[in-house]
Amino acid sequence: MVFRRTSTLPARMLGLLTLMLLQADADSNCPFEVNPLTLDPQHVVVQHGQQVEVNCSSTSLDSGGVRWSTEKEMPDVNNDFTLITFNVSGWDVQPRCIMKLNDTHECSKNLLVTVYKNPDSVIVYPVSATPCVEGMDCQLQCDIVEVAPVQNLNVTWYKGEERIKTEHINNSTKSPVSVSSLLTTSLKREDNGALFTCMAELDLGPQGPQIRVMLSDAHNVSVHYKPVVECPSTFTGVEHRVNLSMACNSDANPPARFEWYHQGVKVDASAPLARGDSGEYVFRATNDLGSANATIILTVEYKPVVECPSTFTGVEHRVNLSMAACNSDANPPARFEWYHQGVKVDASAPLERAASGEYVFRATNELGSANATIILTVEYAPEFQETFSIISVAEGDNVSLHCDAKGNPPPKLQWSSDSGPAHWLNTMENQSDVNITRVHTSTTYNCTATNSLGTITKQIHVNVTKPMTTPAASQPRELCPPVLTPARVVVRYRDTVSVNCSTSSTDNNGMGWEVTSGGTGHVRNVSFVIWRVEELVDWTIQPLCYVTIRDGSQCIENLPVTLYKTPDTVAISLLNHTGPMTEGEKYQLQCDIANVAPADNLTVRWYRGNDTIETELFHDASRFPVNKSSSLSITPSSDDNKIQYRCEAQLFLGPEGPQPPPTETSLPYTATVHYKPLIQSSCLKHYSGVEHNLTLSMVPCQSNGNPPSTHQWYRQGVKVDASAPLERADSGEYVFRATNELGSANATIILTVEYGPTCTCGDPREFEEHNVLDERNLPCKIEGKPKPRITLLKDGKEMSLPMHFTRKGSGEYSVTATNRYGTATDKQHFEVLYAPVLQQINESIQLTRGMDLSLPCSAEGNPSPKAYWNYKSADNVEVTTRGSQANVSIRGATSTNTGIYNCNATNKVGSRSIYITLHMPDYSAAITTVVVVVLLVILSIILIAWCHYRRKHGKYIFLPLNTSDGLNIPMTDQSTGGDTA
């Protein structure tokens, strides 16, 4: 201990204080308001084992001495030195400064001392050995080992960087104790791998030092939770290059076991898939806490395989190349193309007879193409340039008939006649010319052409002209009215017709039918005659029934005959254009109605799908079969592609005609409309797949376009191969472009190529104590998609980032990166640096003259610190230094060795110092004081003895206490022999 003198109270104040104390109890302290003592500082906060210096001063000029007293842990010191320096080795230190006023009274003042000790360690661990489960309470415990005073301790919990709980420890114990803080929290799956830390902090108030908080090592919490399945609703892969394990994953802890089922049967997820494996699958992920399922539609893609006949035959205008029974097994579905003599042709266009020949069928998808060659034959029914003609010839002349038909297969010809037996015509097969001699009767001749597709007949009416005779005069109708039943007939061409003509006249001389075919001649003695024709084919027929009266006059009734014929064909064609139509342009469809009669009764209706879009009526007085056409103007859009148009020809023949009216409908015309591509909505904006197993062709991007689009992928404006397996560096933005001859359309896709982790660590790295290691400063190159989870392992203990370094953290760590595709590990050495820590403390040492003294100074730190002394040099002082240790040796101490000795320890992290104060007491002044005191005592004794002697041998005069004049007269010595008055 070191003491030094301070000023004392003034004498008058000391007297006043003494007087006040006399009025009080002998053992009481000074009243507060007049206590002359001042402590500087009044409150000290000191680390256990460290040194503290306190000054006790007063304003008294004189006192009976000052001393320090510690009732428990420090001996009393009685002297007038009031600066005390002492090492705190106990926990309940109560120093008191005392000033003596007299033999019975003193003043004192207590020093408030707070002794603290930082925790030895702060440790976080789970209360239960079983992992935390999602949705259930999880308890963590933080142990703070050997800390004092515990009542000043605050414990704060952190999850990552978030403060979640602060607890103040209520305990009045002053000596070090170990305490615990309990954290109860409900965790979610997102908290798996979360870092929980506990911070212990001594709040020692403004008088206390700024003590560093102590953090526990981060505790990585493992949260167990049942699986959640991560699966697309659909998955597509290439045959033999894809398996089920590429399709789905699961987030679960502990990691889930995966199983796949197809139609209720468990299947091997690692087996390569073939084209027949497409369909619905169930993915199941299971761990100890439960399971989760997902249904996925799997599509296995493969390049085309062509199926085609070697030959194909079809009917003109009814057939196109798409009907050729050529198909392809492919996924995605193949685009079909046809080539003729190296030129691409439209497969949907109706074929004409000139299109026969050799064709190449090609099926193509993103994975490849396949070809087949086919011989095409276009057949068509027999045709005549005209189907009806009239030849007039005088009775008895010769006539030549010509019939020339085309068709494929070549048609066979057969001649026949409508009048008379004429059986000789039946033998004239395949002769296009017939010569008839001496014609007497008007007759219709039929030339019939037949092949496998149909039969067509050409009628040649030979009209024989005869000299005209003057008919008999007609009688008024009311005298001999012929009655026709029915009065009007509508007859289908070649059908039978029968009409009865009757009369009520009794004065008739006969009656009959006069008609070019089926006439009855003049029949007598009848009241009715019947006109009947088995096959009516005469377009000019005008039957009349007559009744001849006996006077030679006649009654006549004409029969209105409508001979009709349904069309041979009703066909649609595209006018003035061959090949497909283009969206937005105008086109004209034509409906050709061949060989129909009577045209005046014809109505044509146009249909788009099942909707009527136009109706046309015809006005034509011709009684003979004619060809008619109806036109429809359209401006097609992409919606019209593959839409079917048809036309319907209907004959409205009045109430006498057939009901419903006869109708013929064309074969549908399937519109082929070319339009620029449109990207389908199935093209996702984001898509991911596994490195080396992913190609751009697997991205579900398709387009609608006609002609079918060609697809191309671009990255940063550069064309890329869609079939090439992608690597991790290929992640990024891609453009999918669909193009045909009319234009193009684009879609942008963000592609992520996922891959297993890689971990490459570097040279050893240095970190300072309390530094935080996280992904940003981890000296390892870690890659992987999805982003790997990083863990570190040292001495069997697993840690997660971020991690706080402690001075014991130096060493080699195993760094592990993990994602769904695997794990990668590498070694990394960390060196934890910390500032020097000195093993000695500040202290004051009293020297004795001639003594030997050694002052050691040693430090630890990383890197190893350099220790050195700053001191007062002298001949008897020697310093030895070895790295982190330095020693001062004093041989035969003298007063020249007193002073402050400073030891410094330094490394690149920081420096620390201690101070040793050496002092030596000055005994010469004390000796002088003792001599003077002894002499004064002796002198006092002599003086007292002399005075005593004088009193015993002197003479005294006694007076009254009070004289009349009020004066007190002291006694005087009369030893000289004077008398008393």
mmCIF file of N, CA and C in Angstrom, residues 93-173:
data_model
loop_
_atom_site.group_PDB
_atom_site.id
_atom_site.type_symbol
_atom_site.label_atom_id
_atom_site.label_comp_id
_atom_site.label_asym_id
_atom_site.label_seq_id
_atom_site.Cartn_x
_atom_site.Cartn_y
_atom_site.Cartn_z
ATOM 1 N N VAL A 93 -15.608 -6.489 -0.518
ATOM 2 C CA VAL A 93 -14.630 -5.543 0.028
ATOM 3 C C VAL A 93 -15.369 -4.301 0.502
ATOM 4 N N GLN A 94 -15.054 -3.852 1.785
ATOM 5 C CA GLN A 94 -15.727 -2.676 2.354
ATOM 6 C C GLN A 94 -14.685 -1.743 2.983
ATOM 7 N N PRO A 95 -13.860 -1.071 2.191
ATOM 8 C CA PRO A 95 -12.843 -0.160 2.763
ATOM 9 C C PRO A 95 -13.529 1.049 3.403
ATOM 10 N N ARG A 96 -12.876 1.583 4.519
ATOM 11 C CA ARG A 96 -13.393 2.752 5.217
ATOM 12 C C ARG A 96 -12.229 3.651 5.554
ATOM 13 N N CYS A 97 -12.374 4.945 5.239
ATOM 14 C CA CYS A 97 -11.349 5.940 5.585
ATOM 15 C C CYS A 97 -11.756 6.575 6.922
ATOM 16 N N ILE A 98 -10.807 6.589 7.937
ATOM 17 C CA ILE A 98 -11.101 7.058 9.293
ATOM 18 C C ILE A 98 -10.121 8.159 9.670
ATOM 19 N N MET A 99 -10.639 9.258 10.230
ATOM 20 C CA MET A 99 -9.795 10.356 10.727
ATOM 21 C C MET A 99 -10.079 10.529 12.223
ATOM 22 N N LYS A 100 -9.030 10.471 13.055
ATOM 23 C CA LYS A 100 -9.171 10.596 14.513
ATOM 24 C C LYS A 100 -9.164 12.066 14.884
ATOM 25 N N LEU A 101 -10.193 12.467 15.686
ATOM 26 C CA LEU A 101 -10.277 13.858 16.148
ATOM 27 C C LEU A 101 -9.642 14.008 17.523
ATOM 28 N N ASN A 102 -9.893 13.072 18.438
ATOM 29 C CA ASN A 102 -9.278 13.072 19.765
ATOM 30 C C ASN A 102 -9.279 11.633 20.256
ATOM 31 N N ASP A 103 -9.076 11.486 21.557
ATOM 32 C CA ASP A 103 -8.961 10.131 22.089
ATOM 33 C C ASP A 103 -10.256 9.350 21.997
ATOM 34 N N THR A 104 -11.365 10.066 21.907
ATOM 35 C CA THR A 104 -12.655 9.365 21.958
ATOM 36 C C THR A 104 -13.482 9.533 20.705
ATOM 37 N N HIS A 105 -13.155 10.399 19.792
ATOM 38 C CA HIS A 105 -14.013 10.660 18.642
ATOM 39 C C HIS A 105 -13.208 10.611 17.346
ATOM 40 N N GLU A 106 -13.910 10.151 16.287
ATOM 41 C CA GLU A 106 -13.284 10.084 14.972
ATOM 42 C C GLU A 106 -14.366 10.252 13.893
ATOM 43 N N CYS A 107 -13.910 10.589 12.679
ATOM 44 C CA CYS A 107 -14.789 10.677 11.498
ATOM 45 C C CYS A 107 -14.405 9.577 10.527
ATOM 46 N N SER A 108 -15.391 9.048 9.750
ATOM 47 C CA SER A 108 -15.087 8.005 8.762
ATOM 48 C C SER A 108 -16.017 8.150 7.554
ATOM 49 N N LYS A 109 -15.612 7.527 6.432
ATOM 50 C CA LYS A 109 -16.436 7.496 5.209
ATOM 51 C C LYS A 109 -16.151 6.183 4.497
ATOM 52 N N ASN A 110 -17.231 5.475 4.076
ATOM 53 C CA ASN A 110 -17.103 4.173 3.417
ATOM 54 C C ASN A 110 -16.896 4.351 1.912
ATOM 55 N N LEU A 111 -16.050 3.501 1.343
ATOM 56 C CA LEU A 111 -15.838 3.441 -0.101
ATOM 57 C C LEU A 111 -16.714 2.324 -0.670
ATOM 58 N N LEU A 112 -17.542 2.660 -1.705
ATOM 59 C CA LEU A 112 -18.390 1.665 -2.364
ATOM 60 C C LEU A 112 -17.560 0.955 -3.436
ATOM 61 N N VAL A 113 -17.423 -0.379 -3.302
ATOM 62 C CA VAL A 113 -16.586 -1.169 -4.218
ATOM 63 C C VAL A 113 -17.466 -2.238 -4.880
ATOM 64 N N THR A 114 -17.441 -2.265 -6.235
ATOM 65 C CA THR A 114 -18.089 -3.338 -7.001
ATOM 66 C C THR A 114 -17.002 -4.186 -7.641
ATOM 67 N N VAL A 115 -16.938 -5.444 -7.254
ATOM 68 C CA VAL A 115 -15.930 -6.359 -7.793
ATOM 69 C C VAL A 115 -16.611 -7.230 -8.855
ATOM 70 N N TYR A 116 -16.036 -7.248 -10.069
ATOM 71 C CA TYR A 116 -16.665 -8.020 -11.143
ATOM 72 C C TYR A 116 -15.703 -9.040 -11.721
ATOM 73 N N LYS A 117 -16.295 -10.002 -12.361
ATOM 74 C CA LYS A 117 -15.523 -11.026 -13.084
ATOM 75 C C LYS A 117 -16.287 -11.406 -14.346
ATOM 76 N N ASN A 118 -15.618 -11.344 -15.476
ATOM 77 C CA ASN A 118 -16.241 -11.760 -16.734
ATOM 78 C C ASN A 118 -16.474 -13.270 -16.734
ATOM 79 N N PRO A 119 -17.506 -13.714 -17.482
ATOM 80 C CA PRO A 119 -17.768 -15.160 -17.500
ATOM 81 C C PRO A 119 -16.592 -15.927 -18.078
ATOM 82 N N ASP A 120 -16.418 -17.130 -17.542
ATOM 83 C CA ASP A 120 -15.407 -18.016 -18.138
ATOM 84 C C ASP A 120 -15.835 -18.447 -19.532
ATOM 85 N N SER A 121 -17.103 -18.665 -19.696
ATOM 86 C CA SER A 121 -17.601 -19.093 -20.999
ATOM 87 C C SER A 121 -19.110 -18.866 -21.050
ATOM 88 N N VAL A 122 -19.627 -18.760 -22.287
ATOM 89 C CA VAL A 122 -21.063 -18.667 -22.537
ATOM 90 C C VAL A 122 -21.391 -19.756 -23.552
ATOM 91 N N ILE A 123 -22.279 -20.655 -23.158
ATOM 92 C CA ILE A 123 -22.526 -21.848 -23.977
ATOM 93 C C ILE A 123 -24.026 -21.970 -24.236
ATOM 94 N N VAL A 124 -24.372 -22.240 -25.496
ATOM 95 C CA VAL A 124 -25.770 -22.482 -25.881
ATOM 96 C C VAL A 124 -25.903 -23.920 -26.334
ATOM 97 N N TYR A 125 -26.948 -24.591 -25.850
ATOM 98 C CA TYR A 125 -27.189 -25.973 -26.241
ATOM 99 C C TYR A 125 -28.674 -26.274 -26.078
ATOM 100 N N PRO A 126 -29.169 -27.283 -26.800
ATOM 101 C CA PRO A 126 -30.593 -27.637 -26.663
ATOM 102 C C PRO A 126 -30.832 -28.374 -25.356
ATOM 103 N N VAL A 127 -31.991 -28.142 -24.759
ATOM 104 C CA VAL A 127 -32.335 -28.814 -23.513
ATOM 105 C C VAL A 127 -32.566 -30.294 -23.753
ATOM 106 N N SER A 128 -33.207 -30.600 -24.889
ATOM 107 C CA SER A 128 -33.513 -31.993 -25.202
ATOM 108 C C SER A 128 -32.532 -32.518 -26.238
ATOM 109 N N ALA A 129 -32.232 -33.809 -26.126
ATOM 110 C CA ALA A 129 -31.334 -34.434 -27.101
ATOM 111 C C ALA A 129 -32.018 -34.696 -28.423
ATOM 112 N N THR A 130 -33.352 -34.665 -28.431
ATOM 113 C CA THR A 130 -34.084 -34.901 -29.678
ATOM 114 C C THR A 130 -34.199 -33.596 -30.456
ATOM 115 N N PRO A 131 -34.203 -33.659 -31.792
ATOM 116 C CA PRO A 131 -34.302 -32.424 -32.583
ATOM 117 C C PRO A 131 -35.640 -31.728 -32.381
ATOM 118 N N CYS A 132 -35.640 -30.442 -32.669
ATOM 119 C CA CYS A 132 -36.876 -29.667 -32.620
ATOM 120 C C CYS A 132 -37.784 -30.080 -33.779
ATOM 121 N N VAL A 133 -39.093 -30.037 -33.523
ATOM 122 C CA VAL A 133 -40.082 -30.414 -34.534
ATOM 123 C C VAL A 133 -40.921 -29.196 -34.870
ATOM 124 N N GLU A 134 -41.165 -28.995 -36.133
ATOM 125 C CA GLU A 134 -41.939 -27.846 -36.600
ATOM 126 C C GLU A 134 -43.279 -27.768 -35.874
ATOM 127 N N GLY A 135 -43.605 -26.553 -35.402
ATOM 128 C CA GLY A 135 -44.875 -26.320 -34.758
ATOM 129 C C GLY A 135 -44.907 -26.658 -33.286
ATOM 130 N N MET A 136 -43.845 -27.249 -32.759
ATOM 131 C CA MET A 136 -43.788 -27.594 -31.347
ATOM 132 C C MET A 136 -42.737 -26.732 -30.648
ATOM 133 N N ASP A 137 -42.934 -26.547 -29.318
ATOM 134 C CA ASP A 137 -41.991 -25.730 -28.560
ATOM 135 C C ASP A 137 -40.631 -26.407 -28.506
ATOM 136 N N CYS A 138 -39.607 -25.577 -28.682
ATOM 137 C CA CYS A 138 -38.219 -26.041 -28.625
ATOM 138 C C CYS A 138 -37.509 -25.197 -27.580
ATOM 139 N N GLN A 139 -36.707 -25.835 -26.725
ATOM 140 C CA GLN A 139 -36.030 -25.121 -25.649
ATOM 141 C C GLN A 139 -34.523 -25.155 -25.843
ATOM 142 N N LEU A 140 -33.923 -23.964 -25.731
ATOM 143 C CA LEU A 140 -32.478 -23.815 -25.751
ATOM 144 C C LEU A 140 -32.045 -23.232 -24.412
ATOM 145 N N GLN A 141 -30.874 -23.639 -23.945
ATOM 146 C CA GLN A 141 -30.367 -23.143 -22.669
ATOM 147 C C GLN A 141 -29.029 -22.470 -22.897
ATOM 148 N N CYS A 142 -28.867 -21.333 -22.229
ATOM 149 C CA CYS A 142 -27.604 -20.592 -22.288
ATOM 150 C C CYS A 142 -26.997 -20.622 -20.895
ATOM 151 N N ASP A 143 -25.833 -21.233 -20.758
ATOM 152 C CA ASP A 143 -25.115 -21.284 -19.488
ATOM 153 C C ASP A 143 -24.026 -20.221 -19.485
ATOM 154 N N ILE A 144 -24.068 -19.335 -18.456
ATOM 155 C CA ILE A 144 -23.032 -18.323 -18.263
ATOM 156 C C ILE A 144 -22.232 -18.775 -17.050
ATOM 157 N N VAL A 145 -20.979 -19.132 -17.278
ATOM 158 C CA VAL A 145 -20.170 -19.835 -16.277
ATOM 159 C C VAL A 145 -19.310 -18.843 -15.508
ATOM 160 N N GLU A 146 -19.488 -18.844 -14.154
ATOM 161 C CA GLU A 146 -18.630 -18.114 -13.225
ATOM 162 C C GLU A 146 -18.556 -16.629 -13.571
ATOM 163 N N VAL A 147 -19.610 -15.904 -13.240
ATOM 164 C CA VAL A 147 -19.672 -14.482 -13.509
ATOM 165 C C VAL A 147 -20.069 -13.772 -12.206
ATOM 166 N N ALA A 148 -19.572 -12.565 -12.010
ATOM 167 C CA ALA A 148 -19.908 -11.774 -10.811
ATOM 168 C C ALA A 148 -19.806 -10.287 -11.154
ATOM 169 N N PRO A 149 -20.615 -9.406 -10.520
ATOM 170 C CA PRO A 149 -21.773 -9.794 -9.695
ATOM 171 C C PRO A 149 -22.942 -10.143 -10.612
ATOM 172 N N VAL A 150 -23.646 -11.207 -10.318
ATOM 173 C CA VAL A 150 -24.657 -11.712 -11.218
ATOM 174 C C VAL A 150 -25.858 -10.773 -11.318
ATOM 175 N N GLN A 151 -26.046 -9.922 -10.279
ATOM 176 C CA GLN A 151 -27.190 -9.015 -10.329
ATOM 177 C C GLN A 151 -27.027 -7.935 -11.402
ATOM 178 N N ASN A 152 -25.808 -7.772 -11.926
ATOM 179 C CA ASN A 152 -25.564 -6.812 -13.000
ATOM 180 C C ASN A 152 -25.559 -7.473 -14.381
ATOM 181 N N LEU A 153 -25.975 -8.722 -14.427
ATOM 182 C CA LEU A 153 -25.866 -9.487 -15.676
ATOM 183 C C LEU A 153 -27.152 -9.381 -16.492
ATOM 184 N N ASN A 154 -26.996 -9.033 -17.765
ATOM 185 C CA ASN A 154 -28.084 -9.083 -18.738
ATOM 186 C C ASN A 154 -27.762 -10.165 -19.768
ATOM 187 N N VAL A 155 -28.763 -11.003 -20.096
ATOM 188 C CA VAL A 155 -28.583 -12.066 -21.094
ATOM 189 C C VAL A 155 -29.521 -11.776 -22.259
ATOM 190 N N THR A 156 -28.965 -11.705 -23.465
ATOM 191 C CA THR A 156 -29.750 -11.407 -24.663
ATOM 192 C C THR A 156 -29.623 -12.555 -25.655
ATOM 193 N N TRP A 157 -30.773 -12.992 -26.184
ATOM 194 C CA TRP A 157 -30.826 -14.069 -27.182
ATOM 195 C C TRP A 157 -30.979 -13.458 -28.573
ATOM 196 N N TYR A 158 -30.291 -14.053 -29.547
ATOM 197 C CA TYR A 158 -30.386 -13.624 -30.943
ATOM 198 C C TYR A 158 -30.671 -14.832 -31.819
ATOM 199 N N LYS A 159 -31.544 -14.604 -32.798
ATOM 200 C CA LYS A 159 -31.712 -15.558 -33.901
ATOM 201 C C LYS A 159 -31.186 -14.868 -35.148
ATOM 202 N N GLY A 160 -30.017 -15.322 -35.585
ATOM 203 C CA GLY A 160 -29.343 -14.576 -36.655
ATOM 204 C C GLY A 160 -28.955 -13.202 -36.128
ATOM 205 N N GLU A 161 -29.440 -12.154 -36.779
ATOM 206 C CA GLU A 161 -29.184 -10.792 -36.339
ATOM 207 C C GLU A 161 -30.354 -10.225 -35.545
ATOM 208 N N GLU A 162 -31.419 -10.996 -35.378
ATOM 209 C CA GLU A 162 -32.625 -10.498 -34.726
ATOM 210 C C GLU A 162 -32.587 -10.789 -33.229
ATOM 211 N N ARG A 163 -32.754 -9.742 -32.415
ATOM 212 C CA ARG A 163 -32.830 -9.929 -30.975
ATOM 213 C C ARG A 163 -34.232 -10.400 -30.624
ATOM 214 N N ILE A 164 -34.313 -11.528 -29.888
ATOM 215 C CA ILE A 164 -35.625 -12.107 -29.627
ATOM 216 C C ILE A 164 -35.973 -12.149 -28.145
ATOM 217 N N LYS A 165 -34.979 -11.993 -27.254
ATOM 218 C CA LYS A 165 -35.288 -12.033 -25.826
ATOM 219 C C LYS A 165 -34.141 -11.417 -25.050
ATOM 220 N N THR A 166 -34.484 -10.631 -24.014
ATOM 221 C CA THR A 166 -33.492 -10.096 -23.081
ATOM 222 C C THR A 166 -33.962 -10.418 -21.672
ATOM 223 N N GLU A 167 -33.039 -10.945 -20.853
ATOM 224 C CA GLU A 167 -33.378 -11.354 -19.494
ATOM 225 C C GLU A 167 -32.369 -10.762 -18.523
ATOM 226 N N HIS A 168 -32.879 -10.188 -17.405
ATOM 227 C CA HIS A 168 -32.021 -9.671 -16.341
ATOM 228 C C HIS A 168 -32.010 -10.687 -15.209
ATOM 229 N N ILE A 169 -30.827 -11.051 -14.761
ATOM 230 C CA ILE A 169 -30.684 -12.063 -13.718
ATOM 231 C C ILE A 169 -30.825 -11.399 -12.351
ATOM 232 N N ASN A 170 -31.776 -11.852 -11.565
ATOM 233 C CA ASN A 170 -31.994 -11.323 -10.216
ATOM 234 C C ASN A 170 -31.369 -12.272 -9.197
ATOM 235 N N ASN A 171 -30.205 -11.875 -8.713
ATOM 236 C CA ASN A 171 -29.472 -12.674 -7.723
ATOM 237 C C ASN A 171 -28.491 -11.741 -7.038
ATOM 238 N N SER A 172 -28.540 -11.669 -5.696
ATOM 239 C CA SER A 172 -27.703 -10.708 -4.961
ATOM 240 C C SER A 172 -26.342 -11.253 -4.593
ATOM 241 N N THR A 173 -26.043 -12.471 -5.022
ATOM 242 C CA THR A 173 -24.741 -13.056 -4.695
ATOM 243 C C THR A 173 -23.628 -12.233 -5.336
#
